[in-house]
XYZ file of C-alpha atoms in Angstrom:
396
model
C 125.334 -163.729 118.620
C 127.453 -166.216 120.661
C 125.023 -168.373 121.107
C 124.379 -168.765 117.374
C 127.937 -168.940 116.557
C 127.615 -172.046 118.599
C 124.953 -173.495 117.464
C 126.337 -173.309 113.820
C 129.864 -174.704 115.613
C 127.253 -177.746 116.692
C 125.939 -177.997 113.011
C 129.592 -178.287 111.459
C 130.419 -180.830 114.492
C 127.486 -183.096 113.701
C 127.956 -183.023 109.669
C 131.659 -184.063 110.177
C 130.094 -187.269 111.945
C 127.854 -187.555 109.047
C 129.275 -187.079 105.987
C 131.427 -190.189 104.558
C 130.344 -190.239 100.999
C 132.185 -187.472 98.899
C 131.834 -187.355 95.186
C 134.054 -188.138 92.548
C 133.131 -186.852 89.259
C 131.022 -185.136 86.747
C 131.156 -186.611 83.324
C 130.496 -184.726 80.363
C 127.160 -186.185 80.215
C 125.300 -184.949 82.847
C 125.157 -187.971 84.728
C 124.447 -188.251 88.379
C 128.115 -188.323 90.513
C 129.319 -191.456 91.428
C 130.211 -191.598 95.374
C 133.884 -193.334 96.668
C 135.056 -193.262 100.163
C 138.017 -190.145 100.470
C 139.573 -189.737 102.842
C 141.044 -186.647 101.546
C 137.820 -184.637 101.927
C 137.595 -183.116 104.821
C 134.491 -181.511 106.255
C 135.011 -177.583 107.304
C 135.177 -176.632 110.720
C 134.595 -173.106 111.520
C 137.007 -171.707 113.709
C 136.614 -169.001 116.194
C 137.976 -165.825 115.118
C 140.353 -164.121 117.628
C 139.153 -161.140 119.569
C 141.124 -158.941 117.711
C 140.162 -160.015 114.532
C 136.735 -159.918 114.871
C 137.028 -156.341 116.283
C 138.861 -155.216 113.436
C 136.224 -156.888 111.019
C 133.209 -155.467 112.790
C 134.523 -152.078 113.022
C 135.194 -151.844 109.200
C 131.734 -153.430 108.195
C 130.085 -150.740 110.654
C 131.951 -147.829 109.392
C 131.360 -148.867 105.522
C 127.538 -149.459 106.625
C 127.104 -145.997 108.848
C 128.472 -144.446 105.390
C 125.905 -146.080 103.003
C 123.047 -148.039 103.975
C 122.313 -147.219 107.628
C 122.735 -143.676 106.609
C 119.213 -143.481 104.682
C 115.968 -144.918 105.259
C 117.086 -148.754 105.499
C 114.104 -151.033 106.903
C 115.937 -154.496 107.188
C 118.355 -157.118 108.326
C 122.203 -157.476 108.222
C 124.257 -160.156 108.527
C 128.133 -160.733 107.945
C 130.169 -163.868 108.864
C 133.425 -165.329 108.702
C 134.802 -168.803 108.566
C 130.749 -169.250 109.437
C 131.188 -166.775 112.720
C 128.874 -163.792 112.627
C 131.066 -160.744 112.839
C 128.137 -158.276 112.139
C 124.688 -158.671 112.654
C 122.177 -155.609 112.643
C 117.933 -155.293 112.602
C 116.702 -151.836 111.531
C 113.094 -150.975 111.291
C 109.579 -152.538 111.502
C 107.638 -154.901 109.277
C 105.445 -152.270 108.587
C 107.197 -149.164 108.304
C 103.421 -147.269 107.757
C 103.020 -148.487 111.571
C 104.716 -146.982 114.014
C 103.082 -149.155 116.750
C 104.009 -152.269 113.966
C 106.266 -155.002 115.202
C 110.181 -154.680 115.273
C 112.135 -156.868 112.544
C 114.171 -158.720 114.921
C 116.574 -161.998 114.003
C 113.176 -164.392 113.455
C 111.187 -162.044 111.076
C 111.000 -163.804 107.966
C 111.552 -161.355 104.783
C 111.003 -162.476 100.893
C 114.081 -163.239 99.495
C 113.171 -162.947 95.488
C 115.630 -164.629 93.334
C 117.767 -165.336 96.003
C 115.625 -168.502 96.289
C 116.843 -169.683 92.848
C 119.815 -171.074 94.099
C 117.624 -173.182 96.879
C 115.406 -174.429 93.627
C 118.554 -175.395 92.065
C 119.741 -177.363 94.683
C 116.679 -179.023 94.872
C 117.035 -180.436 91.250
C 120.794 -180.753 91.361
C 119.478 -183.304 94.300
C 117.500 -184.975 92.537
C 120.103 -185.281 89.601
C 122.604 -186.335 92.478
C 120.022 -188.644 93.871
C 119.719 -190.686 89.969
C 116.422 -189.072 89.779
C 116.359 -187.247 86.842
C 118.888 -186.029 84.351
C 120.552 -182.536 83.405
C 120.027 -183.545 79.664
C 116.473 -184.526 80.475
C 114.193 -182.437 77.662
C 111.340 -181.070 79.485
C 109.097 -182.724 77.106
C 109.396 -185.756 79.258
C 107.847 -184.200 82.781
C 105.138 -181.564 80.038
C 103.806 -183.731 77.354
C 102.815 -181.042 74.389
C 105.698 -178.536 75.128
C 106.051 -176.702 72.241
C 109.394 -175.054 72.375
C 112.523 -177.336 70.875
C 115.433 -178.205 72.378
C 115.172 -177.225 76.112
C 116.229 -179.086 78.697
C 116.456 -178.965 82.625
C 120.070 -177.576 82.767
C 119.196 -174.815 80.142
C 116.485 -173.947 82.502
C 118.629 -174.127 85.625
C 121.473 -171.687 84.006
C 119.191 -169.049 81.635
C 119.975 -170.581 78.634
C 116.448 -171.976 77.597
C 115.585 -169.012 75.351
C 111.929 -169.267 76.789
C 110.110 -165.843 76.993
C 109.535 -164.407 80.196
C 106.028 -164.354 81.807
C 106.347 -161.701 83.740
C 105.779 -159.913 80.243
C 103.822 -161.735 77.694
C 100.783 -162.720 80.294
C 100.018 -158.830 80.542
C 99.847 -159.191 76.999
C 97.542 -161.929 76.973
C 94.153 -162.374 78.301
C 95.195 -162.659 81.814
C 93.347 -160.990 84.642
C 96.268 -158.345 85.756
C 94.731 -159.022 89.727
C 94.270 -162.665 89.575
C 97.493 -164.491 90.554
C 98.575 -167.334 88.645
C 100.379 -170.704 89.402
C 102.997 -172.687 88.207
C 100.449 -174.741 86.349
C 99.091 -171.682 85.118
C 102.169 -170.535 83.237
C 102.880 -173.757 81.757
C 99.643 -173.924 80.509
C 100.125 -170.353 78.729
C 103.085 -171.202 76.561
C 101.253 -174.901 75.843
C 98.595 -172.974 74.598
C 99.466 -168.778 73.652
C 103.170 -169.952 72.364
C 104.314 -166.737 72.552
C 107.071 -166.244 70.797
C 110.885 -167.106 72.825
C 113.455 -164.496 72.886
C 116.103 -167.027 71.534
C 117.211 -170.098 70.251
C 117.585 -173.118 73.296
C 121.285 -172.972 74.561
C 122.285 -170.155 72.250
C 123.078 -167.242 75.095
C 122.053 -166.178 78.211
C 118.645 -164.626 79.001
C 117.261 -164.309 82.563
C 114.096 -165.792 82.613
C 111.741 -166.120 85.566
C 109.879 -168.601 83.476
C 112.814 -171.300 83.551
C 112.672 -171.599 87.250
C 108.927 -171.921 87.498
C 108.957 -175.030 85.386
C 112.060 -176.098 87.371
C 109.457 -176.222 90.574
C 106.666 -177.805 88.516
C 109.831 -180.691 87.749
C 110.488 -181.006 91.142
C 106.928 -181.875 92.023
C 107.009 -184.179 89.054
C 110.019 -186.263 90.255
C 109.291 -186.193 94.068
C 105.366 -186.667 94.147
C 105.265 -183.840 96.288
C 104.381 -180.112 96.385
C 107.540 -177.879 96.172
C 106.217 -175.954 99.657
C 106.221 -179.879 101.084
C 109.869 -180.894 99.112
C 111.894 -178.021 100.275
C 110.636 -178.434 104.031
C 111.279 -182.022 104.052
C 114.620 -181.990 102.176
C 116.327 -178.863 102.730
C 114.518 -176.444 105.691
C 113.916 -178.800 108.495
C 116.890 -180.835 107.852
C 118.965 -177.860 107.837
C 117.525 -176.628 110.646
C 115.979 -173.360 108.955
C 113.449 -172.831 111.450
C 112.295 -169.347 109.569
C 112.080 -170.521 106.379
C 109.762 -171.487 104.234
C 107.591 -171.353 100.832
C 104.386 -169.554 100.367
C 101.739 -170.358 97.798
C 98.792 -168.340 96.079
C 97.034 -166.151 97.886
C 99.295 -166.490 101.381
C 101.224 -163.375 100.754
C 98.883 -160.586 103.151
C 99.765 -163.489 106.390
C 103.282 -162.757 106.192
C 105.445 -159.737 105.937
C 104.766 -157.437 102.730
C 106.834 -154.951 100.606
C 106.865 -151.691 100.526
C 107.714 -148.537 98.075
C 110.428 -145.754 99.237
C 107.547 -143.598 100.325
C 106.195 -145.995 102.817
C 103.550 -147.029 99.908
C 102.092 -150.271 100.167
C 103.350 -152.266 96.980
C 100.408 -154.086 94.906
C 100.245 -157.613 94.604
C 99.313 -158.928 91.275
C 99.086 -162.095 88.457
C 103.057 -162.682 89.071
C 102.744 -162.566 93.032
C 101.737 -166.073 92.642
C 104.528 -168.861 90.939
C 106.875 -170.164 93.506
C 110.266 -171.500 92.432
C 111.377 -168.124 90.935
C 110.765 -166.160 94.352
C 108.563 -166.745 97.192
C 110.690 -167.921 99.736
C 111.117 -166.619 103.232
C 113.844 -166.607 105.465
C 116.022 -164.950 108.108
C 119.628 -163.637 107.821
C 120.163 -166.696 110.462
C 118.589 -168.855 108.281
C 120.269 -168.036 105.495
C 123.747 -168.600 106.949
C 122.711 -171.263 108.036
C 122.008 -172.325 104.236
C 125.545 -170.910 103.659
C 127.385 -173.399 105.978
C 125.370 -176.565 104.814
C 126.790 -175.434 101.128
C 130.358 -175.279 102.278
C 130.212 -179.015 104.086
C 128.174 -181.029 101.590
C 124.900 -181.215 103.898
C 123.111 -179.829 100.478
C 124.784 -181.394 98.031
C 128.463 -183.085 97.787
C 131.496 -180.824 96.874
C 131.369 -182.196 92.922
C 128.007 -181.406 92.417
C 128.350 -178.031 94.262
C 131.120 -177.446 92.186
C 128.475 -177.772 88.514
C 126.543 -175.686 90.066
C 129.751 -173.140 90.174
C 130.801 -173.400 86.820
C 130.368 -170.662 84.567
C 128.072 -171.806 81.465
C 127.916 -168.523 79.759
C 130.818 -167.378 77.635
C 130.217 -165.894 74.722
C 131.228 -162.329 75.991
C 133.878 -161.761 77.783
C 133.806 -159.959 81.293
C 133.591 -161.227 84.496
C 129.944 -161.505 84.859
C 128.302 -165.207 84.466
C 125.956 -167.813 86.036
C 125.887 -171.363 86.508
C 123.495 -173.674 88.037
C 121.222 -170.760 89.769
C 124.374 -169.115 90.798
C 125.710 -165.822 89.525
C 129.537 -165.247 89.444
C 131.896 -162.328 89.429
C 135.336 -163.687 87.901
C 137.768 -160.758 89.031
C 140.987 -159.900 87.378
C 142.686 -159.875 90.204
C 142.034 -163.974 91.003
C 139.159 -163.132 92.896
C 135.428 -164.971 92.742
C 132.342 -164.232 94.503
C 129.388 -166.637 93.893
C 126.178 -164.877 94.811
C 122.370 -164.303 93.872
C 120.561 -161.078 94.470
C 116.875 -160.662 94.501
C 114.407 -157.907 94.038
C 110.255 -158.545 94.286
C 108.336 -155.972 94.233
C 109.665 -153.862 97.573
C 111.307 -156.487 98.687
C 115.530 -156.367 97.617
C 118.096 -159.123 99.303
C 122.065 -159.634 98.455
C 123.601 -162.960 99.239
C 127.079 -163.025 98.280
C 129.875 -166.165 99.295
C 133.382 -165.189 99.531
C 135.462 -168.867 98.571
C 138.709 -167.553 99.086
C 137.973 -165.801 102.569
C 135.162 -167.985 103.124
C 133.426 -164.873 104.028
C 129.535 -164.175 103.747
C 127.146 -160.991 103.319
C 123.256 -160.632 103.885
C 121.036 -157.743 103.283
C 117.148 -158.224 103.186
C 114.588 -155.589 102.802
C 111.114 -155.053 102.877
C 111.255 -151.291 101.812
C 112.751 -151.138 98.112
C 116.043 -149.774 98.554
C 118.613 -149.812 95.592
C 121.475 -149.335 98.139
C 121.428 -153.031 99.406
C 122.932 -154.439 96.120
C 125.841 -151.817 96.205
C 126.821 -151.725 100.061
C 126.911 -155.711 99.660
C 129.368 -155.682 96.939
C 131.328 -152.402 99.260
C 131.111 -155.141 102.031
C 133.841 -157.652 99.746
C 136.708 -154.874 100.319
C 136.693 -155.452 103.778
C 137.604 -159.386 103.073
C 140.014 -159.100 100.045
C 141.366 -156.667 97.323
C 137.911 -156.998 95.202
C 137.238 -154.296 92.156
C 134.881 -153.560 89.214
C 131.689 -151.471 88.812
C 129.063 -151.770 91.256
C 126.037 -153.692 90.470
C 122.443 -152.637 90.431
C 119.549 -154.354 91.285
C 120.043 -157.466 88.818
C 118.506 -160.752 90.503
């Protein structure tokens, strides 16, 4: 563990050299962010955490987790940091819990994240948009000639608001072969041709959609010339150094770990195991702080842009649920904010949750479906700051 802390302590040293371009604004436009000089805008350091306060941390996360979590049938990985420190880091389990001669997880077993990759494919358009690339506003009839649906455009794909129906549902509806697994290209070519009917309006409320995040992938490829596997290695894993991290395609799920049910049960690929940009990322606790840190200091994306991608988009009810740019939010009455994305695939759950105001940060993976990750995360913010509300289920 000290030897990562360091290393991350290396990353934060090495971005400070790096980063001299901070952004100024967002207009009301959607136009890219203009980049000054500030001196003003400093880069993050992590600091180590005294002894005693990274006893006192540790020994509440373990006692909330020996209560909850590690008290059942957990197969996983655990991972809390401060200031970018790990304070807590636990691997429980094999990758294939039938096996009892199966490998240990251990800190470089890749797991599927689910829709915890959402906020990675959002950050690959929001660079692209910072980059002059493309546009928020952009209607996606300019990257899928023949798009039949009105009114969409990227950033109603990027925060739920496209009103697009879901394929996870209308393709087993359709003609589709239940055990042949579709691609991206696939599902764009069912609503260009079935049209099935969209659940609402464009930009009218928020709807989940695993659909809008598929055609943000297909966009990606569009802009960059390259496959999304290719554009997220080049632009965001190997820069970032996220050694354990990476995209799979169709067909390249039984090489890597697999889910599993409660029972042990193998769970059952199928059509939807296929699109990538909704899900289908791997990665590593480590990994995925490691994502966490290049967020906080701008090596993603620059503070302003970060900061669209933060902003609630979603208010027609109140409450302190909302999402932004492939971010969800919990405003708390008390002042408090997390920003955070959970996933759930098949057996697969993971909680990713960033603390702003204690700059504190909370992993849970699994590869054996387990309900209990999304509430022990959310336990996991008391230990920070004075957080309340009702505890979420497994929403993605």
């Amino acid at each position: 563990m000290q030897h990562f802390n360091q290393c991350l302590l290396k990353n934060k040293l090495l971005s400070i050299l790096s980063l001299a371009l901070i952004c100024s604004c967002h207009s009301q436009h959607n136009e890219p962010p203009v980049f000054k000089n500030d001196s003003s805008q400093q880069a993050l350091l992590a600091q180590a955490l005294p002894k005693g306060e990274l006893d006192k941390y540790h020994s509440a996360i373990e006692q909330i987790l020996n209560k909850s979590l590690l008290r059942g049938s957990f197969n996983g990985a655990i991972l809390v940091a401060k200031n970018g420190n790990v304070i807590y880091e636990k691997y429980v389990g094999l990758q294939d819990p039938r096996k009892k001669n199966a490998d240990s997880i251990t800190a470089e077993t890749p797991f599927q994240i689910a829709s915890t990759g959402k906020t990675m494919t959002s950050a690959a358009i929001l660079k692209l948009w910072q980059e002059g690339k493309l546009s928020l506003d952009d209607n996606v009839t300019k990257y899928f000639p023949g798009f039949p649906y009105e009114g969409i455009t990227v950033k109603t794909l990027l925060d739920h608001r496209s009103g697009l129906p879901n394929y996870l549902y209308y393709i087993e509806k359709g003609e589709w072969d239940r055990k042949k697994q579709a691609t991206n290209t696939d599902i764009l070519n069912t609503l260009v041709n079935w049209k099935p009917a969209k659940a609402a309006n464009a930009d009218r409320r928020f709807q989940y959609c695993n659909t809008n995040y598929v055609l943000l992938a297909l966009i990606v490829e569009k802009v960059s010339g390259l496959s999304y596997p290719e554009f997220m290695k080049q632009n965001i894993f190997e820069p970032l150094g996220m050694k354990n991290t990476f995209v799979i395609s169709l067909g390249e799920q039984a090489a890597h770990m697999q889910s599993f049910q409660a029972n042990n049960s193998l769970w059952s690929l199928d059509f939807s195991d296929g699109p990538y940009g909704d899900k289908n990322i791997y990665s590593t606790p480590r990994d995925l702080l490691l994502w966490d840190r290049a967020l906080s200091d701008g090596r993603v994306v620059n503070e302003k842009t970060l900061e669209a991608a933060y902003t609630p988009y979603s208010n027609e009810k109140p409450g302190i649920h909302n999402y932004g740019l492939g971010w969800r939010m919990l405003d708390y009455p008390s002042g408090k904010k997390v920003i955070y994305h959970n996933g759930h695939w098949h057996g697969f759950n993971s909680a990713f949750a960033r603390l702003p105001d204690e700059d504190a940060t909370i992993i849970i993976i699994s590869n054996r479906h387990n309900n209990g990750v999304y509430s022990t995360a959310k336990k996991l913010y008391e230990v920070f700051g004075n957080y309340n509300g009702k505890v979420e289920e497994g929403e993605e």
